[in-house]
Short mmCIF file of C-alpha atoms in Angstrom, two decimals:
data_model
loop_
_atom_site.label_atom_id
_atom_site.label_comp_id
_atom_site.label_asym_id
_atom_site.label_seq_id
_atom_site.Cartn_x
_atom_site.Cartn_y
_atom_site.Cartn_z
CA GLU A 295 2.52 -10.87 -33.48
CA GLU A 296 3.78 -13.47 -31.36
CA LYS A 297 6.60 -10.85 -30.37
CA ARG A 298 4.15 -8.27 -29.34
CA ILE A 299 2.31 -10.69 -27.26
CA ARG A 300 5.32 -11.72 -25.47
CA GLU A 301 6.50 -8.26 -24.95
CA PHE A 302 3.01 -7.36 -23.62
CA TYR A 303 3.09 -10.04 -21.04
CA GLN A 304 6.54 -9.40 -19.83
CA SER A 305 6.07 -5.75 -19.52
CA ARG A 306 3.33 -6.61 -17.00
CA GLY A 307 5.20 -9.38 -15.19
CA LEU A 308 2.54 -11.88 -16.30
CA ASP A 309 2.80 -15.37 -17.43
CA ARG A 310 1.26 -16.03 -20.87
CA VAL A 311 -1.95 -18.01 -20.61
CA THR A 312 -2.14 -20.54 -23.47
CA GLN A 313 -5.21 -22.68 -24.49
CA PRO A 314 -5.01 -26.40 -23.47
CA SER A 315 -4.62 -28.79 -26.32
CA GLY A 316 -7.84 -30.62 -27.44
CA ASP A 317 -11.08 -30.22 -25.76
CA ASP A 318 -9.86 -30.85 -22.20
CA THR A 319 -11.26 -28.24 -19.82
CA VAL A 320 -9.61 -29.66 -16.50
CA GLY A 321 -8.10 -26.50 -14.97
CA GLY A 322 -10.51 -24.19 -16.58
CA ASP A 323 -13.89 -22.57 -15.81
CA PRO A 324 -17.07 -24.09 -16.74
CA MET A 325 -17.11 -21.74 -20.15
CA GLY A 326 -14.19 -23.92 -21.00
CA LEU A 327 -11.56 -21.18 -20.78
CA PRO A 328 -8.38 -22.03 -19.03
CA TYR A 329 -7.72 -20.10 -15.67
CA SER A 330 -4.82 -17.43 -15.59
CA THR A 331 -1.62 -18.34 -14.48
CA PHE A 332 -1.11 -15.08 -12.99
CA ASP A 333 0.67 -15.34 -9.49
CA HIS A 334 -1.48 -13.55 -7.07
CA SER A 335 1.28 -13.64 -4.29
CA ARG A 336 3.36 -11.18 -6.05
CA ALA A 337 0.39 -8.67 -6.86
CA HIS A 338 0.08 -5.46 -4.69
CA TYR A 339 -3.29 -5.95 -2.87
CA PHE A 340 -3.99 -2.10 -2.41
CA ARG A 341 -2.50 -1.31 -5.80
CA TYR A 342 -5.81 0.27 -7.13
CA ASP A 343 -7.13 1.80 -4.15
CA GLU A 344 -7.66 5.35 -3.59
CA HIS A 345 -4.52 6.99 -2.11
CA VAL A 346 -4.02 9.74 0.29
CA SER A 347 -0.95 11.86 0.85
CA LEU A 348 0.13 12.90 4.17
CA CYS A 349 2.89 15.35 5.50
CA LEU A 350 4.17 14.14 8.74
CA GLU A 351 5.86 16.53 11.16
CA LYS A 352 7.02 16.56 14.81
CA LEU A 353 4.87 18.17 17.32
CA ARG A 354 6.57 21.33 18.39
CA LEU A 355 6.54 21.89 22.11
CA PRO A 356 8.16 24.54 24.12
CA GLN A 357 10.84 22.08 25.60
CA PRO A 358 14.55 21.59 25.21
CA PRO A 359 15.85 20.61 21.80
CA ASP A 360 14.75 17.28 20.66
CA PRO A 361 17.67 14.82 20.06
CA LEU A 362 15.77 13.03 17.26
CA CYS A 363 16.57 13.91 13.71
CA PRO A 364 14.08 15.06 11.24
CA LEU A 365 12.59 12.47 8.99
CA GLN A 366 14.35 12.09 5.63
CA GLN A 367 11.01 11.87 3.75
CA LYS A 368 8.17 13.63 5.62
CA TYR A 369 5.41 12.96 2.76
CA VAL A 370 3.82 9.61 2.82
CA ARG A 371 1.48 8.18 0.26
CA CYS A 372 -0.82 5.30 1.25
CA SER A 373 -3.96 3.41 0.68
CA VAL A 374 -7.09 4.82 2.15
CA ARG A 375 -7.44 1.55 3.85
CA ALA A 376 -4.09 2.00 5.78
CA GLN A 377 -4.72 2.54 9.44
CA ILE A 378 -3.16 4.55 12.08
CA ARG A 379 -1.42 1.46 13.54
CA HIS A 380 0.16 1.10 10.16
CA LEU A 381 1.51 4.62 10.01
CA ARG A 382 3.03 4.43 13.67
CA ARG A 383 4.96 1.14 12.69
CA VAL A 384 6.45 3.06 9.74
CA LEU A 385 7.36 5.89 11.83
CA CYS A 386 8.82 3.82 14.61
CA HIS A 387 10.77 1.79 12.09
CA ARG A 388 12.17 5.01 10.43
CA LEU A 389 12.95 6.66 13.52
CA GLY A 390 14.22 3.57 15.50
CA LEU A 391 12.12 4.06 18.40
CA PRO A 392 9.69 1.68 20.34
CA LEU A 393 6.08 1.83 19.32
CA GLN A 394 5.02 3.27 22.77
CA HIS A 395 7.25 6.45 21.98
CA VAL A 396 5.22 7.34 18.92
CA GLN A 397 1.67 8.76 18.86
CA ILE A 398 -0.11 10.36 15.97
CA LEU A 399 -2.05 13.47 16.56
CA PHE A 400 -4.58 15.40 14.49
CA ASP A 401 -5.80 18.87 15.77
CA SER A 402 -3.89 17.88 19.13
CA GLU A 403 -6.00 14.71 19.60
CA PRO A 404 -4.49 11.32 19.50
CA LEU A 405 -6.01 9.16 16.87
CA PRO A 406 -7.20 5.59 17.51
CA ASP A 407 -4.96 2.85 15.86
CA HIS A 408 -8.16 1.23 14.23
CA MET A 409 -8.93 4.40 12.35
CA THR A 410 -8.34 4.16 8.56
CA MET A 411 -7.03 7.09 6.39
CA LYS A 412 -10.47 7.26 4.78
CA GLN A 413 -12.17 7.85 8.19
CA LEU A 414 -9.71 10.48 8.89
CA TRP A 415 -10.21 12.12 5.64
CA LEU A 416 -14.04 12.17 5.98
CA SER A 417 -13.97 13.31 9.47
#
């Protein structure tokens, strides 16, 4: 049983919570249970959010050929709480462009930086 318990915690990257010795409840909650030693700084904050999948494509304009290479991965999956500003930063990083050279459009309308993916999806 101890081996199964160790494997359970190791598979999830958690530290095992042990009962304090004696009746000392220092470091525990009022019910006498110890606090978890889970390190929240390593947890992914948006892990259990709803997700949205996007297909990012360049706007095709009748201009001379664009010197930019196409994205290697044009599909992006992100939290519904992600904002347009986050997508712009990712695109700028992937394309090696300054932030002012990237604009995200939907139906030929520029999207505001503060708009979330959930707001976009609902609209």
